[in-house]
mmCIF file of C-alpha atoms in Angstrom:
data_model
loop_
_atom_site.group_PDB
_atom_site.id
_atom_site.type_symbol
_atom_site.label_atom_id
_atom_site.label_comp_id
_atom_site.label_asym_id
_atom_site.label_seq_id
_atom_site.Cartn_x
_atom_site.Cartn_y
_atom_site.Cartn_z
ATOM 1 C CA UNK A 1 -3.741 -2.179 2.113
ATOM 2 C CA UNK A 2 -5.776 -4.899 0.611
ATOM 3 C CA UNK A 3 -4.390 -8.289 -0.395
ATOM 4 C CA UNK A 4 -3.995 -9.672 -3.812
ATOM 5 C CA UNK A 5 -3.211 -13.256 -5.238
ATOM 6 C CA UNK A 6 1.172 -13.123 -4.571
ATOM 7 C CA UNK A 7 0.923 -15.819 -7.323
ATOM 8 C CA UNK A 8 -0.681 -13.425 -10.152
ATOM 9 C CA UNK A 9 1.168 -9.774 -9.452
ATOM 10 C CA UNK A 10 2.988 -8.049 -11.336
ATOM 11 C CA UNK A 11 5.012 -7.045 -8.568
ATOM 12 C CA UNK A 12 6.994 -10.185 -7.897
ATOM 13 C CA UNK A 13 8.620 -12.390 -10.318
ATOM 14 C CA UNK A 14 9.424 -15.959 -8.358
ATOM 15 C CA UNK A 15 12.663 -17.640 -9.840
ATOM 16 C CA UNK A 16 11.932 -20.668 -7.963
ATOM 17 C CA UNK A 17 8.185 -21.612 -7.047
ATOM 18 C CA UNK A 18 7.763 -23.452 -3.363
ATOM 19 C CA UNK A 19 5.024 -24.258 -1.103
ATOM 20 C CA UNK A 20 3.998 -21.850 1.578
ATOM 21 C CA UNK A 21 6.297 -23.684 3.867
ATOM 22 C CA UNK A 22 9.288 -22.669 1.911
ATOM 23 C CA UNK A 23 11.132 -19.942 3.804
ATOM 24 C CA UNK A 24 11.050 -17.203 1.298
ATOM 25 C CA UNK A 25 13.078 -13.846 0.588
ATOM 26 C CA UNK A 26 11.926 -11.162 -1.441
ATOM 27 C CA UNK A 27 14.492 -9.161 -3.243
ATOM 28 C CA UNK A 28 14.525 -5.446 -4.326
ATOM 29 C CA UNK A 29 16.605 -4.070 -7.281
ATOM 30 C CA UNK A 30 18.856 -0.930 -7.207
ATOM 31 C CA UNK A 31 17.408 2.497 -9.298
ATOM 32 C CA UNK A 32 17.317 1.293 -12.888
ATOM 33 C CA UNK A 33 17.179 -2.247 -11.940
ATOM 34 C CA UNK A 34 14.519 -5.029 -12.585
ATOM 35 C CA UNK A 35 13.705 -8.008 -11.382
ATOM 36 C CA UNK A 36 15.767 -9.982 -14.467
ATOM 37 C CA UNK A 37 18.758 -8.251 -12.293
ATOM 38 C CA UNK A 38 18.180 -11.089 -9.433
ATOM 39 C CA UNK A 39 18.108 -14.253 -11.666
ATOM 40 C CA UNK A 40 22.155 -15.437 -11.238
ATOM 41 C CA UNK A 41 21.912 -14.489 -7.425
ATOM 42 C CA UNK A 42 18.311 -16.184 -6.808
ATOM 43 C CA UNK A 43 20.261 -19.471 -7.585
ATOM 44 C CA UNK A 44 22.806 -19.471 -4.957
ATOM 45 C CA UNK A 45 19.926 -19.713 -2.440
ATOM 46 C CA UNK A 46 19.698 -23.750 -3.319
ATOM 47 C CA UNK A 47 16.355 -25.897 -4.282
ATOM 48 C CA UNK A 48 14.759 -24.874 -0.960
ATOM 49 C CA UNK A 49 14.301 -21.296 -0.878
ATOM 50 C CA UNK A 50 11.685 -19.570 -2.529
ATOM 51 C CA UNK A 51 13.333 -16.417 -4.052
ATOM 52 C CA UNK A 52 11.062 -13.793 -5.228
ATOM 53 C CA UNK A 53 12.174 -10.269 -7.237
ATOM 54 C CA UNK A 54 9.796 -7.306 -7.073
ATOM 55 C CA UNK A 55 9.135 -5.847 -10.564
ATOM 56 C CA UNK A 56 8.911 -2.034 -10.598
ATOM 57 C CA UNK A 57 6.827 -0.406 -12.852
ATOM 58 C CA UNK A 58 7.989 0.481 -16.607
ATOM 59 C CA UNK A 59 10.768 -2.262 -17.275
ATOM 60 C CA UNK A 60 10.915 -5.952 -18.701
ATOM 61 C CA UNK A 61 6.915 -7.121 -18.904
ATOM 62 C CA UNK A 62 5.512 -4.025 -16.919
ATOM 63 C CA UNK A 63 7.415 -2.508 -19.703
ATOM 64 C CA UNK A 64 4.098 -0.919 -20.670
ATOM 65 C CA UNK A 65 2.688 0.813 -17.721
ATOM 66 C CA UNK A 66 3.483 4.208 -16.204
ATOM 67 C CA UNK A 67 6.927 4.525 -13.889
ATOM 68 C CA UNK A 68 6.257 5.710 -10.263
ATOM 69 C CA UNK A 69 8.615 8.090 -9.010
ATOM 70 C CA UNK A 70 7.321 8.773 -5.300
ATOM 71 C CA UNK A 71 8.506 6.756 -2.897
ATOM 72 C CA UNK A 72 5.303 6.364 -0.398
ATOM 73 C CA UNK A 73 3.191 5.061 -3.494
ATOM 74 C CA UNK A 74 5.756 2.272 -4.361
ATOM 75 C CA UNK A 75 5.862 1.457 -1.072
ATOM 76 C CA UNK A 76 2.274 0.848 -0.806
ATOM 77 C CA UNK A 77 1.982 -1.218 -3.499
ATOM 78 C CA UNK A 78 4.855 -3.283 -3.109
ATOM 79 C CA UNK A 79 3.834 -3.627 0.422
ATOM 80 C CA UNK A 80 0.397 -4.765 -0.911
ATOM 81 C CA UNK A 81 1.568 -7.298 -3.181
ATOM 82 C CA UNK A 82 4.024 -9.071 -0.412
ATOM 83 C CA UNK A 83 0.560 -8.777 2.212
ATOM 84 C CA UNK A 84 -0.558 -12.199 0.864
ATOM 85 C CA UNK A 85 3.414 -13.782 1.693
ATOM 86 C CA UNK A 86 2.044 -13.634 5.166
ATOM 87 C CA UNK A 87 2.314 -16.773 7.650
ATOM 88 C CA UNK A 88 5.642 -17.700 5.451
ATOM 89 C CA UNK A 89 9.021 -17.212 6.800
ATOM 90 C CA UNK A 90 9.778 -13.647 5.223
ATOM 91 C CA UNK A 91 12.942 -12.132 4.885
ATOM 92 C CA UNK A 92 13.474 -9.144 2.472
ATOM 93 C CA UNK A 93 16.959 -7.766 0.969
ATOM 94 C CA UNK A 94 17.315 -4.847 -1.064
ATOM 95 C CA UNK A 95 20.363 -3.277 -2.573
ATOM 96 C CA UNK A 96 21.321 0.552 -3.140
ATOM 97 C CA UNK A 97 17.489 2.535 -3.680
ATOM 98 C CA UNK A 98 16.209 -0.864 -3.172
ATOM 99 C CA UNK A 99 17.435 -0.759 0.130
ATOM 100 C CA UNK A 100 15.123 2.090 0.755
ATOM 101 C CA UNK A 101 12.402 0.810 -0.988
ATOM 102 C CA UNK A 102 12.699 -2.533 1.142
ATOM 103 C CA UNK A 103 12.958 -0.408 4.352
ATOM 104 C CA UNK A 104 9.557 1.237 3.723
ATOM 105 C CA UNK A 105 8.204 -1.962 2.928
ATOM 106 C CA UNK A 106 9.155 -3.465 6.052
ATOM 107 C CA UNK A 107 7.582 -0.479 8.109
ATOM 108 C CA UNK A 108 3.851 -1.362 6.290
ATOM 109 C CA UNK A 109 4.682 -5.059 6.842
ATOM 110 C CA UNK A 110 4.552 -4.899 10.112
ATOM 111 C CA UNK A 111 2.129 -2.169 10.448
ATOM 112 C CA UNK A 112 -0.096 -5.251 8.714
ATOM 113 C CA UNK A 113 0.956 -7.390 11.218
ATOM 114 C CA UNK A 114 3.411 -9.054 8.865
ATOM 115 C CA UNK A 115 6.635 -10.127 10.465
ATOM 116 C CA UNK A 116 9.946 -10.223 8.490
ATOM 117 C CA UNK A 117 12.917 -11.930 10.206
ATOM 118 C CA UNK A 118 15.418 -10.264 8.513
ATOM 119 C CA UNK A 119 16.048 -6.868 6.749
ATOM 120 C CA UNK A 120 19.458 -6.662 4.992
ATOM 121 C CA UNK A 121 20.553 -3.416 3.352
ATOM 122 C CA UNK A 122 22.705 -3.287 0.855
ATOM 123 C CA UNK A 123 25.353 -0.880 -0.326
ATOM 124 C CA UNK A 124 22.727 2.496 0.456
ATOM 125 C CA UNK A 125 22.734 4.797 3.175
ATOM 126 C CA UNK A 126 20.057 4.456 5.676
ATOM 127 C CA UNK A 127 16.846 7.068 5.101
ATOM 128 C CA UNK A 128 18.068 9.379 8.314
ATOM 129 C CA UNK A 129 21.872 10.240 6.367
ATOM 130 C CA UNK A 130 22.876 12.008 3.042
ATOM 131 C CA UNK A 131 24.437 10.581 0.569
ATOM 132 C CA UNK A 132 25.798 11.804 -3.156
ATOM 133 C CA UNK A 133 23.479 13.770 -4.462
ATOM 134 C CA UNK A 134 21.410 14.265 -1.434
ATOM 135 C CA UNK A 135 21.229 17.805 0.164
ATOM 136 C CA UNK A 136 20.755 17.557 3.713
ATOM 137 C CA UNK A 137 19.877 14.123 5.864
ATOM 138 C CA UNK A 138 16.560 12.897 6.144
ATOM 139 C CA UNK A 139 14.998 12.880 9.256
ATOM 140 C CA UNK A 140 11.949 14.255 11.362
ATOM 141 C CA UNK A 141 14.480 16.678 13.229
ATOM 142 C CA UNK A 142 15.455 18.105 9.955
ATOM 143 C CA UNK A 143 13.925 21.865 9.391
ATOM 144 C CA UNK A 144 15.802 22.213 5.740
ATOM 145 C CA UNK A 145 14.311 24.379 2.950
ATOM 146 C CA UNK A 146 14.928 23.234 -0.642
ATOM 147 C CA UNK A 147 16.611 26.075 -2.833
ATOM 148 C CA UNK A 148 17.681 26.205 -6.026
ATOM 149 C CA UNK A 149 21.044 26.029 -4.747
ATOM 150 C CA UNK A 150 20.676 22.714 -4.382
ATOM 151 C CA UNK A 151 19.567 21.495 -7.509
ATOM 152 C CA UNK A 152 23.589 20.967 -8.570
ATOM 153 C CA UNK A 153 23.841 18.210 -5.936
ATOM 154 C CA UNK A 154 20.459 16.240 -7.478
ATOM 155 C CA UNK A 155 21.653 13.577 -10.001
ATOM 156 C CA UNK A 156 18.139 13.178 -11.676
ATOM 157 C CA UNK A 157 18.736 16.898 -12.492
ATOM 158 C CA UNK A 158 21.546 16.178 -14.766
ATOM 159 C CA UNK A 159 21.858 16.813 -18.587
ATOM 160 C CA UNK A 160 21.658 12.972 -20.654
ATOM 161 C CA UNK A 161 25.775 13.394 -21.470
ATOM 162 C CA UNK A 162 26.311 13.736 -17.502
ATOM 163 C CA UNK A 163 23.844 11.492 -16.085
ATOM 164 C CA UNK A 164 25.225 8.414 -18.315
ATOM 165 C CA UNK A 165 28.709 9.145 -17.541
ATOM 166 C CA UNK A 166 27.620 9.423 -13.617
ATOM 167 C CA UNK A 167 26.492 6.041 -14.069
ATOM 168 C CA UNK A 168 29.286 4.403 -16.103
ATOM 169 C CA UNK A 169 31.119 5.367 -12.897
ATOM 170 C CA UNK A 170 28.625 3.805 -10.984
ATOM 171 C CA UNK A 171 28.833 0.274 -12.134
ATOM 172 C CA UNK A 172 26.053 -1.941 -13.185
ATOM 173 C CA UNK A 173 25.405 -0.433 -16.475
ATOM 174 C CA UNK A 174 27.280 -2.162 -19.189
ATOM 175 C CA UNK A 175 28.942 0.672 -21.617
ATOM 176 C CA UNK A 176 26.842 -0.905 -24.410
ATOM 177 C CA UNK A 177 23.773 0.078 -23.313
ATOM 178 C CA UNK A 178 24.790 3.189 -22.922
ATOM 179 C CA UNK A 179 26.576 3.725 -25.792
ATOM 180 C CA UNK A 180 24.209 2.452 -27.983
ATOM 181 C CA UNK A 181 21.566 5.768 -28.562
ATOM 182 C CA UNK A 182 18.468 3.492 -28.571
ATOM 183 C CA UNK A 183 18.995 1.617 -25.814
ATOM 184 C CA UNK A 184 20.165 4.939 -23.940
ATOM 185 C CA UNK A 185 17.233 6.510 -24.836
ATOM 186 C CA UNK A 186 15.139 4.173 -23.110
ATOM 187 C CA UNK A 187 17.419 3.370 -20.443
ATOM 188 C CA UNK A 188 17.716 6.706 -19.249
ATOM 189 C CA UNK A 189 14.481 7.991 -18.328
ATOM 190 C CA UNK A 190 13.992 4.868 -16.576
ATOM 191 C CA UNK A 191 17.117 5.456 -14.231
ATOM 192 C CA UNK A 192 16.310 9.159 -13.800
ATOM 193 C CA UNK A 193 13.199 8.272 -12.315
ATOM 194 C CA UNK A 194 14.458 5.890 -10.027
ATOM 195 C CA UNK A 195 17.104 8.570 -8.944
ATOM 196 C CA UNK A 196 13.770 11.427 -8.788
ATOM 197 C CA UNK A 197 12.268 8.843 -6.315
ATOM 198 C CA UNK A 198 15.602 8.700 -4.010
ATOM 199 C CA UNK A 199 16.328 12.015 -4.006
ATOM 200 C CA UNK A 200 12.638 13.106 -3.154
ATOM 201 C CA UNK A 201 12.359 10.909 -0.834
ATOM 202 C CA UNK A 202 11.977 12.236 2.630
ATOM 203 C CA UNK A 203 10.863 9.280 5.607
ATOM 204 C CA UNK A 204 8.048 10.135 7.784
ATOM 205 C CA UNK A 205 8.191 9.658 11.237
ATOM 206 C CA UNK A 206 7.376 6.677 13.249
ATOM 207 C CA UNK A 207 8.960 3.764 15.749
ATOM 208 C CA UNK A 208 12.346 1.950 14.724
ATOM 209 C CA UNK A 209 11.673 -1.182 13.015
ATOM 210 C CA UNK A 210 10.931 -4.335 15.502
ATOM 211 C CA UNK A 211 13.045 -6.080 12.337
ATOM 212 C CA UNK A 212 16.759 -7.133 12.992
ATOM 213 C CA UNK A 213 18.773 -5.411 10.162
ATOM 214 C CA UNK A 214 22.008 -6.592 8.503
ATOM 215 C CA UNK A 215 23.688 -3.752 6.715
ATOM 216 C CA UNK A 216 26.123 -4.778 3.959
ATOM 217 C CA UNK A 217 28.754 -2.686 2.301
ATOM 218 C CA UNK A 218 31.665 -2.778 -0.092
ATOM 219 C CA UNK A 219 35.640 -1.853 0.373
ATOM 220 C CA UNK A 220 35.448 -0.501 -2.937
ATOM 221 C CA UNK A 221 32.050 1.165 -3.160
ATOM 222 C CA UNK A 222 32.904 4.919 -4.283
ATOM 223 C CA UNK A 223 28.943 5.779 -3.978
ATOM 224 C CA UNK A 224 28.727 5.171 -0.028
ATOM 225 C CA UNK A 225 31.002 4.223 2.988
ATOM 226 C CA UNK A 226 31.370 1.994 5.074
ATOM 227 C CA UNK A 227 30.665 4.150 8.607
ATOM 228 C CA UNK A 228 27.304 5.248 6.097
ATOM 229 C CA UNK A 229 25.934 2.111 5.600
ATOM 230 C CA UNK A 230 26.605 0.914 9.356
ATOM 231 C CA UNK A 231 24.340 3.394 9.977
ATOM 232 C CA UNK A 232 21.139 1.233 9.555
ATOM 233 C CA UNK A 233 21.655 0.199 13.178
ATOM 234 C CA UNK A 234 19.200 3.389 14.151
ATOM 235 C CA UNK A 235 16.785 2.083 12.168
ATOM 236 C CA UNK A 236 15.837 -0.505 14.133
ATOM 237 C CA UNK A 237 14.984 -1.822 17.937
ATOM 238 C CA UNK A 238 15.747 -5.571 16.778
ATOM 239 C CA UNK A 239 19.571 -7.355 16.178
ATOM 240 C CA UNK A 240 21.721 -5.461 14.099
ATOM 241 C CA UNK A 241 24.774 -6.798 12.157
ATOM 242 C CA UNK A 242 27.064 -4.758 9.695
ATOM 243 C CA UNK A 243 28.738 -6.855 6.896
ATOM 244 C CA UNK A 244 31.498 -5.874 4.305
ATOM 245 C CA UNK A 245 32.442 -7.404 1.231
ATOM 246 C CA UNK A 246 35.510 -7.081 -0.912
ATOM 247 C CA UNK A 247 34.427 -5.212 -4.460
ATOM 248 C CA UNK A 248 32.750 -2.142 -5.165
ATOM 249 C CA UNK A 249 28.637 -0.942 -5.826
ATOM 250 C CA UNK A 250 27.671 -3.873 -7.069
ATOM 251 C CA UNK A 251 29.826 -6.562 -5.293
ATOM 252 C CA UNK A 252 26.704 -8.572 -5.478
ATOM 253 C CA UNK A 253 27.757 -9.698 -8.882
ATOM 254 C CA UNK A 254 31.217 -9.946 -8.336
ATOM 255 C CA UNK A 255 30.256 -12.314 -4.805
ATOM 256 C CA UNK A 256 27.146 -13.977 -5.396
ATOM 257 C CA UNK A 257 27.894 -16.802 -3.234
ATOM 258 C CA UNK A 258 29.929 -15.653 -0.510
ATOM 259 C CA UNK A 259 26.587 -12.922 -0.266
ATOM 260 C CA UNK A 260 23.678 -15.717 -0.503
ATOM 261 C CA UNK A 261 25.881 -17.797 2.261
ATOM 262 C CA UNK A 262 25.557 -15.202 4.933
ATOM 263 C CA UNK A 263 22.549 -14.044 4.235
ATOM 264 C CA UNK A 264 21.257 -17.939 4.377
ATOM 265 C CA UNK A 265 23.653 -18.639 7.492
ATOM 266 C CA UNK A 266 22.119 -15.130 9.510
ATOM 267 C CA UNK A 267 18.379 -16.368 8.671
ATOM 268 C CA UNK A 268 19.487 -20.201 9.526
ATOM 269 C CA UNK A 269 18.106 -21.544 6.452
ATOM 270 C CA UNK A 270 21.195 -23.506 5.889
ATOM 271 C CA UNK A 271 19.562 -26.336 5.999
ATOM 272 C CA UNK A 272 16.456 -25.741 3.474
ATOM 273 C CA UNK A 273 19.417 -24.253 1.186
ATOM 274 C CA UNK A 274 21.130 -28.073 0.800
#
């Protein structure tokens, strides 16, 4: 991976410039999501933080350019434009696919030589279990053969009708937006990919993370469970902690504060948050 200027990329949108001796976390947004997502949440962090949002492809200014809907290429670039955060205190959060997303980040960080103090997963799985709409876990010991059998348990394979009422269930997506046919038309194709990427998405092999991970769920999360999400503890050879939060998928805006206070007292950047 070659480094780029983290102050010029597309790929990160900073809510709150700082030097490079600002401790500084790097969020990633859920399947559908953008950076904009971040903006009430990057404020609980306090004055001292540098809080950073990776743009995908295809939505708010990259609104232009083509989506990317394999998993190892948005890795690599992401990975690419967070190379030049090096030297910083680096922690990295991402919720539901951006959990994922921020988990194969975190492998190429440190394959750079990058370290990240903290990885926290939020409300997703971790790459080596199934969840809805996956087939079979994700692993290197898995010998499974895609069928067309399967295709009924792949979201991005649903008709439009189905795949926006699978999301009103989700959370996150107000009704408006979806009931309003021109922003549904270009909401939708947008989501779908993110959901291709996810549910294509098989890990390749390598050693556990030297990252701690925090895992975070929600009581009321009807996408994933609790005992699911715990299981990010494989995933790495570092500290592990397993949080839960009252509220369901997206607890995140429901909690914003009560989330940004743990994840500020686990890093111990208390102090550069006052």
């Amino acid at each position: 991976m070659r480094a780029a200027d983290a102050t010029r990329t597309p790929w990160l949108r900073t809510f709150r410039p700082l030097g490079a001796e600002a401790p500084t976390l790097v969020l990633f947004p859920h399947a559908g999501g953008s950076a904009g997502f971040y903006r009430g949440l990057a404020d609980r962090f306090g004055s001292d933080v540098d809080v950073r949002a990776v743009q995908y492809p295809g939505r708010e200014a990259r609104a232009g350019e083509e989506l990317v809907d394999d998993m190892e290429v948005l890795a690599d670039r992401a990975a690419e434009a967070l190379l030049p955060l090096a030297g910083r205190r680096l922690a990295i959060l991402g919720h539901s696919m951006g959990a994922l997303v921020a988990y194969e980040v975190t492998r190429r960080l440190e394959a750079e030589g990058v370290p990240v103090e903290r990885l926290f997963a939020s409300a997703r799985h971790p790459p080596h279990l199934p969840g809805p709409g996956d087939d079979h876990p994700h692993g290197p010991d898995d010998d499974h053969r895609h069928s067309a059998d399967d295709d009924h348990r792949l979201r991005h394979l649903l008709d439009d009708d189905a795949f926006a009422e699978m999301l009103r269930d989700t959370g996150g997506t107000p009704a408006t937006l979806l009931d309003e046919p021109e922003m549904r038309d270009y909401l939708l194709p947008i989501v779908r990919n993110d959901y291709r990427l996810v549910e294509t998405y098989e890990p390749s092999d390598g050693p556990a993370l030297r990252t701690g991970v925090v895992s975070i769920a929600a009581e009321g999360d009807g996408t994933v469970t609790a005992a699911q999400v715990e299981g990010w503890r494989r995933t790495t050879a570092g500290s592990f902690e397993h949080l839960t939060f009252p509220g369901g998928h997206f607890y995140l805006l429901e909690r914003p504060d009560a989330l940004a206070s743990a994840v500020l007292t686990r890093l111990g950047w208390d102090a550069a948050a006052r």
